[in-house]
Amino acid sequence: MNNRILICSGGTGGHVLPAVNFGNFLINQGFECYLILDHRGKKFSKKFKGKTFVIKSSHLSGNIFFKIISIIKLILGFFQSLFILFKIKPNLSFSFGSYATFMPLAVIVICKFFFKIKLYIHEQNSVIGKVNLFFLPFTKTLFTNFNYITNLPKKYENKKIQVGLP
């Protein structure tokens, strides 16, 4: 059985540290875990016991020059994520939010046609983030820190399980 798990996280400590703690817990249980994050998150991932991949990512705010650079970074991040996914072939994936997870999650959703990858999302905040909200239709379960989540559409309430912060 494939026991490879891919964890995707954003670049802030609020996203990366729970992902690292969860990944290390799974590694201690005998799972093979990999972490994808952007360059901002690298400094928060030093204690991760598995393999870490750093990809290009960006948000799309700012002037036209910044937006062009951002689109180039996002395209690079997409292909980096695609390469990583085909290399490790996970059967489970967990996302801990942030714009940095957009391209890995897009690749996972596309590759669900080729591999059987179950996608789970963890929302650390009381307001569901834009990336988590976008990928919610493709997830099996939404794990949350809080019982009540603002902006969570009613049709996805059945996917929500409050687990707290890893």
Coordinates of N, CA, C and O in Angstrom, one line a residue:
M1 N 0.8 -1.2 0.0 CA 0.0 0.0 0.0 C 0.9 1.3 0.0 O 1.9 1.3 0.7
N2 N 0.5 2.2 -0.8 CA 1.2 3.5 -0.8 C 0.9 4.3 0.4 O -0.3 4.6 0.7
N3 N 1.9 4.6 1.2 CA 1.7 5.4 2.4 C 2.3 6.8 2.3 O 2.7 7.4 3.3
R4 N 2.4 7.3 1.1 CA 3.0 8.6 0.9 C 1.9 9.7 1.0 O 0.8 9.6 0.4
I5 N 2.3 10.7 1.8 CA 1.3 11.8 2.0 C 2.0 13.1 1.6 O 3.2 13.4 2.0
L6 N 1.3 13.9 0.8 CA 1.8 15.3 0.4 C 1.1 16.3 1.3 O -0.1 16.3 1.3
I7 N 1.9 17.2 1.9 CA 1.3 18.3 2.7 C 1.7 19.6 2.0 O 2.9 19.8 1.7
C8 N 0.7 20.4 1.8 CA 0.9 21.7 1.1 C 0.7 22.8 2.1 O -0.3 22.7 2.9
S9 N 1.5 23.8 2.1 CA 1.4 24.9 3.1 C 1.8 26.2 2.6 O 2.6 26.3 1.6
G10 N 1.3 27.3 3.2 CA 1.7 28.6 2.8 C 2.9 29.0 3.5 O 3.6 28.3 4.2
G11 N 3.3 30.3 3.3 CA 4.6 30.8 3.7 C 4.6 31.4 5.1 O 5.7 31.8 5.6
T12 N 3.5 31.5 5.8 CA 3.6 32.1 7.2 C 3.7 31.0 8.2 O 3.3 29.8 8.0
G13 N 4.2 31.3 9.4 CA 4.3 30.4 10.5 C 2.9 29.8 10.9 O 2.8 28.6 11.3
G14 N 1.8 30.6 10.8 CA 0.5 30.1 11.1 C 0.0 29.0 10.2 O -0.8 28.2 10.6
H15 N 0.5 28.9 9.0 CA 0.2 27.8 8.1 C 1.2 26.7 8.2 O 0.9 25.5 8.2
V16 N 2.5 27.1 8.2 CA 3.6 26.1 8.1 C 3.7 25.3 9.4 O 3.9 24.0 9.3
L17 N 3.7 25.9 10.5 CA 4.0 25.2 11.8 C 3.0 24.1 12.1 O 3.3 23.0 12.4
P18 N 1.6 24.3 11.9 CA 0.7 23.2 12.0 C 0.9 22.1 11.0 O 0.8 20.9 11.3
A19 N 1.3 22.5 9.8 CA 1.6 21.5 8.7 C 2.8 20.6 9.1 O 2.8 19.4 9.0
V20 N 3.9 21.3 9.7 CA 5.1 20.5 10.1 C 4.7 19.6 11.3 O 5.1 18.4 11.3
N21 N 4.0 20.1 12.2 CA 3.6 19.3 13.4 C 2.8 18.1 13.0 O 3.0 17.0 13.4
F22 N 1.8 18.3 12.1 CA 1.0 17.2 11.6 C 1.8 16.2 10.8 O 1.7 15.0 11.0
G23 N 2.7 16.7 9.9 CA 3.6 15.8 9.1 C 4.5 15.0 10.0 O 4.7 13.8 9.8
N24 N 5.1 15.6 11.0 CA 6.0 14.9 11.9 C 5.2 13.8 12.7 O 5.7 12.7 12.9
F25 N 4.0 14.1 13.1 CA 3.1 13.1 13.8 C 2.9 11.9 12.8 O 3.1 10.8 13.2
L26 N 2.6 12.2 11.6 CA 2.4 11.1 10.6 C 3.7 10.3 10.4 O 3.6 9.1 10.3
I27 N 4.8 11.0 10.3 CA 6.1 10.3 10.1 C 6.3 9.4 11.2 O 6.8 8.2 11.1
N28 N 6.1 9.8 12.4 CA 6.3 9.0 13.6 C 5.3 7.8 13.7 O 5.6 6.8 14.3
Q29 N 4.2 7.9 12.9 CA 3.3 6.7 12.8 C 3.7 5.8 11.6 O 3.0 4.8 11.4
G30 N 4.8 6.1 10.9 CA 5.2 5.2 9.9 C 4.9 5.7 8.5 O 5.2 5.0 7.5
F31 N 4.3 6.9 8.3 CA 4.0 7.4 7.0 C 5.2 8.1 6.4 O 6.0 8.6 7.1
E32 N 5.2 8.1 5.1 CA 6.2 8.9 4.3 C 5.6 10.2 3.9 O 4.7 10.2 3.1
C33 N 6.1 11.3 4.5 CA 5.5 12.6 4.2 C 6.4 13.6 3.5 O 7.6 13.6 3.8
Y34 N 5.8 14.4 2.7 CA 6.5 15.4 1.9 C 5.8 16.7 2.1 O 4.6 16.7 2.3
L35 N 6.5 17.8 2.1 CA 6.0 19.1 2.4 C 6.3 20.0 1.2 O 7.5 20.1 0.8
I36 N 5.3 20.6 0.6 CA 5.5 21.7 -0.4 C 5.2 23.0 0.2 O 4.1 23.1 0.8
L37 N 6.1 24.0 0.0 CA 5.8 25.3 0.5 C 6.5 26.3 -0.4 O 7.3 25.9 -1.3
D38 N 6.3 27.6 -0.2 CA 7.1 28.6 -0.9 C 8.3 29.0 -0.1 O 8.5 28.6 1.0
H39 N 9.1 29.9 -0.7 CA 10.3 30.3 -0.1 C 10.1 31.0 1.2 O 11.0 30.9 2.1
R40 N 9.0 31.6 1.5 CA 8.8 32.3 2.7 C 8.6 31.3 3.9 O 9.0 31.5 5.0
G41 N 8.1 30.1 3.6 CA 7.8 29.1 4.6 C 9.0 28.2 5.0 O 9.0 27.5 6.0
K42 N 10.1 28.3 4.2 CA 11.3 27.5 4.4 C 11.8 27.6 5.8 O 12.2 26.7 6.5
K43 N 11.8 28.9 6.3 CA 12.4 29.2 7.6 C 11.6 28.6 8.8 O 12.1 28.3 9.8
F44 N 10.3 28.3 8.5 CA 9.4 27.7 9.5 C 9.4 26.1 9.4 O 8.8 25.5 10.3
S45 N 10.1 25.6 8.4 CA 10.0 24.1 8.2 C 11.2 23.3 8.6 O 11.3 22.2 8.4
K46 N 12.1 24.0 9.3 CA 13.4 23.3 9.7 C 13.3 22.1 10.5 O 14.1 21.2 10.4
K47 N 12.2 22.0 11.3 CA 12.0 20.8 12.2 C 11.2 19.7 11.5 O 11.0 18.7 12.1
F48 N 10.9 19.9 10.2 CA 10.1 18.8 9.5 C 11.0 17.7 9.2 O 12.2 17.8 8.7
K49 N 10.6 16.5 9.6 CA 11.4 15.2 9.5 C 11.4 14.6 8.1 O 12.2 13.7 7.8
G50 N 10.5 15.1 7.2 CA 10.4 14.5 5.9 C 11.1 15.4 4.9 O 11.8 16.3 5.2
K51 N 10.8 15.1 3.6 CA 11.5 15.9 2.5 C 10.6 17.1 2.2 O 9.4 17.0 2.2
T52 N 11.3 18.2 2.0 CA 10.6 19.5 1.8 C 10.9 19.9 0.3 O 12.1 19.8 -0.1
F53 N 9.9 20.4 -0.3 CA 10.1 21.0 -1.7 C 9.6 22.5 -1.6 O 8.6 22.8 -1.1
V54 N 10.4 23.4 -2.2 CA 10.1 24.8 -2.3 C 9.7 25.1 -3.7 O 10.5 24.8 -4.6
I55 N 8.6 25.7 -3.9 CA 8.1 26.1 -5.2 C 7.9 27.6 -5.3 O 7.8 28.3 -4.3
K56 N 7.8 28.0 -6.5 CA 7.5 29.5 -6.8 C 6.0 29.7 -6.6 O 5.2 28.8 -6.9
S57 N 5.7 30.8 -6.0 CA 4.3 31.2 -5.8 C 4.2 32.7 -5.7 O 5.2 33.4 -5.4
S58 N 3.0 33.2 -5.8 CA 2.8 34.6 -5.6 C 1.3 34.9 -5.6 O 0.5 34.1 -6.0
H59 N 1.0 36.1 -5.0 CA -0.4 36.5 -5.1 C -0.5 37.5 -6.3 O 0.5 37.8 -6.9
L60 N -1.7 37.9 -6.6 CA -1.9 38.7 -7.8 C -2.3 40.1 -7.6 O -3.0 40.8 -8.4
S61 N -1.9 40.7 -6.4 CA -2.2 42.1 -6.2 C -1.0 42.9 -6.6 O 0.1 42.4 -6.9
G62 N -1.2 44.2 -6.7 CA -0.1 45.1 -7.1 C -0.3 45.7 -8.5 O -1.3 45.4 -9.2
N63 N 0.7 46.4 -9.0 CA 0.6 47.0 -10.3 C 0.8 45.9 -11.4 O 1.1 44.8 -11.2
I64 N 0.7 46.4 -12.7 CA 0.7 45.5 -13.8 C 2.0 44.7 -13.9 O 2.1 43.5 -14.2
F65 N 3.1 45.4 -13.6 CA 4.5 44.7 -13.6 C 4.5 43.6 -12.6 O 4.9 42.5 -13.0
F66 N 4.0 43.8 -11.4 CA 4.0 42.8 -10.4 C 3.1 41.6 -10.8 O 3.4 40.5 -10.6
K67 N 2.0 42.0 -11.4 CA 1.1 40.9 -11.8 C 1.7 40.0 -12.9 O 1.5 38.8 -12.9
I68 N 2.4 40.6 -13.8 CA 3.1 39.8 -14.9 C 4.1 38.9 -14.2 O 4.2 37.7 -14.5
I69 N 4.9 39.4 -13.3 CA 5.9 38.6 -12.6 C 5.2 37.5 -11.8 O 5.6 36.3 -11.8
S70 N 4.1 37.8 -11.2 CA 3.3 36.9 -10.4 C 2.8 35.7 -11.3 O 2.9 34.5 -10.9
I71 N 2.3 36.0 -12.4 CA 1.8 35.0 -13.3 C 2.9 34.1 -13.8 O 2.7 32.8 -13.8
I72 N 4.1 34.6 -14.0 CA 5.2 33.8 -14.4 C 5.6 32.8 -13.2 O 5.8 31.6 -13.4
K73 N 5.6 33.4 -12.0 CA 5.9 32.6 -10.8 C 4.9 31.5 -10.7 O 5.2 30.3 -10.3
L74 N 3.6 31.8 -10.9 CA 2.5 30.8 -10.7 C 2.7 29.7 -11.7 O 2.5 28.5 -11.4
I75 N 3.0 30.0 -13.0 CA 3.2 29.0 -14.0 C 4.4 28.1 -13.6 O 4.3 26.9 -13.7
L76 N 5.5 28.7 -13.2 CA 6.6 27.9 -12.7 C 6.2 27.0 -11.5 O 6.6 25.8 -11.5
G77 N 5.4 27.6 -10.6 CA 5.0 26.8 -9.5 C 4.1 25.6 -9.9 O 4.1 24.5 -9.3
F78 N 3.3 25.8 -10.9 CA 2.4 24.8 -11.4 C 3.3 23.6 -11.9 O 3.1 22.4 -11.6
F79 N 4.3 23.9 -12.8 CA 5.1 22.8 -13.3 C 6.0 22.2 -12.2 O 6.2 21.0 -12.3
Q80 N 6.5 23.0 -11.3 CA 7.2 22.4 -10.2 C 6.3 21.4 -9.4 O 6.7 20.3 -9.0
S81 N 5.1 21.8 -9.1 CA 4.1 21.0 -8.4 C 3.8 19.7 -9.2 O 3.7 18.6 -8.6
L82 N 3.7 19.8 -10.5 CA 3.4 18.7 -11.3 C 4.5 17.7 -11.3 O 4.3 16.5 -11.1
F83 N 5.7 18.2 -11.4 CA 6.9 17.3 -11.3 C 7.0 16.6 -10.0 O 7.2 15.4 -9.9
I84 N 6.8 17.3 -8.9 CA 6.8 16.7 -7.5 C 5.7 15.7 -7.4 O 6.0 14.6 -6.9
L85 N 4.5 16.0 -7.9 CA 3.4 15.0 -7.7 C 3.7 13.7 -8.5 O 3.5 12.6 -8.0
F86 N 4.2 13.8 -9.7 CA 4.5 12.6 -10.5 C 5.7 11.9 -9.9 O 5.8 10.7 -10.0
K87 N 6.6 12.6 -9.2 CA 7.8 12.0 -8.6 C 7.4 11.1 -7.4 O 7.8 10.0 -7.2
I88 N 6.5 11.7 -6.5 CA 6.2 11.0 -5.2 C 4.9 10.2 -5.3 O 4.8 9.3 -4.5
K89 N 4.0 10.5 -6.2 CA 2.8 9.8 -6.3 C 2.1 9.5 -5.0 O 1.9 8.3 -4.6
P90 N 1.6 10.5 -4.3 CA 1.0 10.3 -3.0 C -0.4 9.8 -3.2 O -1.0 10.0 -4.2
N91 N -1.0 9.2 -2.2 CA -2.4 8.8 -2.2 C -3.2 9.7 -1.3 O -4.5 9.7 -1.4
L92 N -2.6 10.5 -0.5 CA -3.3 11.5 0.3 C -2.6 12.8 0.3 O -1.4 12.8 0.2
S93 N -3.4 13.9 0.3 CA -2.8 15.2 0.4 C -3.6 16.0 1.4 O -4.8 16.0 1.4
F94 N -2.8 16.8 2.1 CA -3.4 17.8 3.1 C -2.9 19.2 2.8 O -1.7 19.4 2.5
S95 N -3.8 20.1 2.8 CA -3.5 21.5 2.5 C -3.8 22.3 3.8 O -4.8 22.1 4.4
F96 N -2.8 23.2 4.1 CA -3.0 24.0 5.3 C -3.1 25.5 4.9 O -2.9 26.4 5.7
G97 N -3.6 25.7 3.7 CA -4.0 27.1 3.2 C -2.9 28.0 2.8 O -1.7 27.6 2.8
S98 N -3.3 29.2 2.3 CA -2.5 30.3 1.8 C -2.4 30.2 0.3 O -2.7 29.2 -0.3
Y99 N -2.1 31.4 -0.3 CA -2.1 31.4 -1.7 C -1.0 30.5 -2.3 O -1.0 30.1 -3.4
A100 N 0.0 30.2 -1.5 CA 1.1 29.4 -1.9 C 0.7 27.9 -2.2 O 1.4 27.2 -2.9
T101 N -0.5 27.5 -1.7 CA -1.0 26.2 -2.0 C -1.8 26.1 -3.2 O -2.2 25.0 -3.6
F102 N -2.1 27.2 -3.9 CA -3.0 27.2 -5.0 C -2.5 26.3 -6.1 O -3.3 25.4 -6.6
M103 N -1.3 26.4 -6.6 CA -0.8 25.6 -7.7 C -0.6 24.1 -7.3 O -1.1 23.3 -8.1
P104 N -0.1 23.8 -6.2 CA -0.1 22.3 -5.8 C -1.5 21.7 -5.8 O -1.7 20.6 -6.3
L105 N -2.5 22.5 -5.3 CA -3.8 22.0 -5.2 C -4.4 21.9 -6.6 O -5.2 20.9 -6.9
A106 N -4.1 22.8 -7.5 CA -4.6 22.7 -8.9 C -4.1 21.5 -9.5 O -4.8 20.7 -10.2
V107 N -2.8 21.2 -9.3 CA -2.2 20.0 -9.9 C -2.8 18.7 -9.3 O -3.1 17.8 -10.0
I108 N -3.1 18.7 -8.0 CA -3.7 17.6 -7.4 C -5.1 17.3 -8.0 O -5.4 16.2 -8.3
V109 N -5.9 18.4 -8.1 CA -7.2 18.2 -8.7 C -7.2 17.7 -10.1 O -7.9 16.8 -10.5
I110 N -6.2 18.2 -10.9 CA -6.1 17.7 -12.3 C -5.6 16.2 -12.3 O -6.1 15.4 -13.0
C111 N -4.6 15.9 -11.4 CA -4.1 14.6 -11.4 C -4.9 13.5 -10.7 O -4.6 12.3 -10.8
K112 N -6.0 14.0 -10.1 CA -7.0 13.0 -9.5 C -7.5 12.1 -10.6 O -8.0 11.0 -10.3
F113 N -7.4 12.5 -11.9 CA -7.9 11.7 -13.0 C -6.9 10.5 -13.3 O -7.2 9.5 -13.9
F114 N -5.6 10.7 -12.9 CA -4.6 9.8 -13.2 C -4.2 8.9 -12.0 O -3.9 7.8 -12.1
F115 N -4.2 9.6 -10.8 CA -3.9 8.9 -9.5 C -5.1 9.0 -8.6 O -5.9 9.9 -8.8
K116 N -5.2 8.1 -7.7 CA -6.3 8.2 -6.7 C -5.7 9.0 -5.5 O -5.0 8.4 -4.7
I117 N -5.9 10.3 -5.5 CA -5.4 11.1 -4.5 C -6.6 11.7 -3.7 O -7.4 12.4 -4.3
K118 N -6.7 11.5 -2.4 CA -7.7 12.1 -1.6 C -7.2 13.4 -1.1 O -6.0 13.5 -0.6
L119 N -8.0 14.4 -1.2 CA -7.6 15.8 -0.7 C -8.3 16.2 0.5 O -9.5 16.1 0.6
Y120 N -7.6 16.6 1.5 CA -8.1 17.2 2.7 C -7.6 18.6 3.0 O -6.5 18.9 2.6
I121 N -8.4 19.4 3.6 CA -8.0 20.8 3.8 C -8.1 21.1 5.3 O -9.1 20.6 6.0
H122 N -7.2 21.8 5.9 CA -7.2 22.3 7.2 C -7.3 23.8 7.2 O -6.5 24.5 6.6
E123 N -8.3 24.4 7.9 CA -8.4 25.8 7.9 C -8.1 26.3 9.4 O -8.8 25.9 10.3
Q124 N -7.1 27.1 9.5 CA -6.6 27.5 10.8 C -7.4 28.7 11.4 O -7.5 28.9 12.6
N125 N -8.1 29.4 10.5 CA -8.7 30.7 10.9 C -10.2 30.5 11.1 O -10.8 29.5 10.6
S126 N -10.9 31.5 11.7 CA -12.3 31.4 11.8 C -13.1 31.9 10.6 O -14.3 31.7 10.5
V127 N -12.3 32.5 9.6 CA -12.9 32.8 8.3 C -12.1 32.0 7.3 O -10.9 32.0 7.2
I128 N -12.9 31.2 6.5 CA -12.2 30.3 5.5 C -11.5 31.2 4.5 O -12.1 32.1 3.9
G129 N -10.3 30.8 4.2 CA -9.5 31.5 3.2 C -9.9 31.3 1.8 O -10.6 30.3 1.5
K130 N -9.5 32.2 0.9 CA -10.0 32.1 -0.5 C -9.5 30.8 -1.2 O -10.3 30.2 -2.0
V131 N -8.3 30.4 -1.0 CA -7.8 29.2 -1.7 C -8.5 28.0 -1.1 O -9.0 27.1 -1.9
N132 N -8.7 27.9 0.2 CA -9.4 26.7 0.7 C -10.9 26.7 0.3 O -11.4 25.7 -0.1
L133 N -11.5 27.9 0.2 CA -12.9 28.0 -0.3 C -13.0 27.5 -1.8 O -13.9 26.8 -2.2
F134 N -12.0 27.9 -2.6 CA -12.0 27.6 -4.0 C -11.9 26.0 -4.2 O -12.5 25.5 -5.0
F135 N -11.0 25.4 -3.4 CA -10.8 23.9 -3.5 C -11.7 23.1 -2.7 O -11.7 21.8 -2.8
L136 N -12.6 23.7 -1.9 CA -13.5 22.9 -1.1 C -14.4 21.9 -1.8 O -14.6 20.8 -1.3
P137 N -14.9 22.2 -3.0 CA -15.7 21.2 -3.8 C -14.9 19.9 -4.1 O -15.5 18.9 -4.3
F138 N -13.6 20.0 -4.1 CA -12.7 18.8 -4.5 C -12.2 18.1 -3.3 O -11.5 17.1 -3.5
T139 N -12.5 18.5 -2.1 CA -12.0 17.9 -0.9 C -12.9 16.9 -0.3 O -14.1 16.9 -0.5
K140 N -12.3 15.9 0.4 CA -13.1 14.9 1.1 C -13.6 15.5 2.4 O -14.7 15.3 2.8
T141 N -12.7 16.2 3.2 CA -13.0 16.7 4.5 C -12.3 18.1 4.7 O -11.2 18.3 4.2
L142 N -13.0 19.0 5.4 CA -12.4 20.2 5.8 C -12.2 20.2 7.3 O -13.2 20.1 8.1
F143 N -11.0 20.2 7.8 CA -10.7 20.2 9.2 C -10.5 21.6 9.6 O -10.0 22.4 8.9
T144 N -11.1 21.9 10.8 CA -11.1 23.3 11.3 C -10.6 23.4 12.7 O -10.6 22.5 13.5
N145 N -10.1 24.6 13.1 CA -9.8 24.9 14.4 C -11.0 25.3 15.3 O -11.0 25.1 16.4
F146 N -12.0 25.9 14.6 CA -13.1 26.5 15.3 C -14.4 25.8 14.8 O -14.5 25.3 13.7
N147 N -15.4 25.8 15.7 CA -16.6 25.1 15.4 C -17.4 25.9 14.3 O -18.0 25.4 13.4
Y148 N -17.4 27.3 14.4 CA -18.1 28.1 13.5 C -17.1 28.7 12.5 O -16.1 29.4 13.0
I149 N -17.3 28.6 11.3 CA -16.4 29.2 10.2 C -17.2 30.2 9.4 O -18.2 29.8 8.8
T150 N -16.7 31.4 9.4 CA -17.4 32.4 8.6 C -17.1 32.2 7.1 O -16.0 31.7 6.7
N151 N -18.1 32.4 6.3 CA -18.0 32.3 4.8 C -18.1 30.8 4.3 O -17.9 30.6 3.1
L152 N -18.3 29.9 5.2 CA -18.4 28.5 4.7 C -19.8 28.3 4.2 O -20.8 28.4 4.9
P153 N -19.9 28.0 2.9 CA -21.2 27.7 2.3 C -21.9 26.5 3.0 O -21.3 25.5 3.3
K154 N -23.2 26.7 3.2 CA -24.0 25.6 3.9 C -23.9 24.2 3.3 O -23.8 23.2 4.0
K155 N -23.8 24.2 2.0 CA -23.7 22.9 1.3 C -22.4 22.1 1.6 O -22.3 20.9 1.4
Y156 N -21.4 22.8 2.2 CA -20.2 22.1 2.6 C -20.1 21.9 4.1 O -19.0 21.4 4.6
E157 N -21.1 22.2 4.9 CA -21.1 22.0 6.3 C -20.8 20.6 6.7 O -20.2 20.3 7.7
N158 N -21.3 19.6 5.9 CA -21.2 18.2 6.1 C -19.7 17.7 6.0 O -19.4 16.6 6.4
K159 N -18.9 18.5 5.3 CA -17.5 18.2 5.2 C -16.6 18.6 6.4 O -15.5 18.2 6.5
K160 N -17.2 19.5 7.2 CA -16.4 20.1 8.3 C -16.3 19.2 9.5 O -17.3 18.7 10.0
I161 N -15.1 19.1 10.0 CA -14.8 18.5 11.3 C -13.9 19.4 12.1 O -12.8 19.7 11.7
Q162 N -14.3 19.7 13.3 CA -13.5 20.6 14.2 C -12.4 19.7 14.8 O -12.8 18.7 15.6
V163 N -11.2 20.0 14.6 CA -10.1 19.2 15.2 C -9.1 20.0 16.0 O -8.3 19.5 16.8
G164 N -9.2 21.3 15.9 CA -8.2 22.2 16.6 C -6.9 22.3 15.8 O -6.8 21.9 14.6
L165 N -5.9 22.9 16.4 CA -4.7 23.2 15.8 C -3.7 22.0 16.0 O -3.4 21.7 17.1
P166 N -3.1 21.4 14.9 CA -2.2 20.4 15.1 C -0.9 20.9 15.8 O -0.5 22.0 15.6

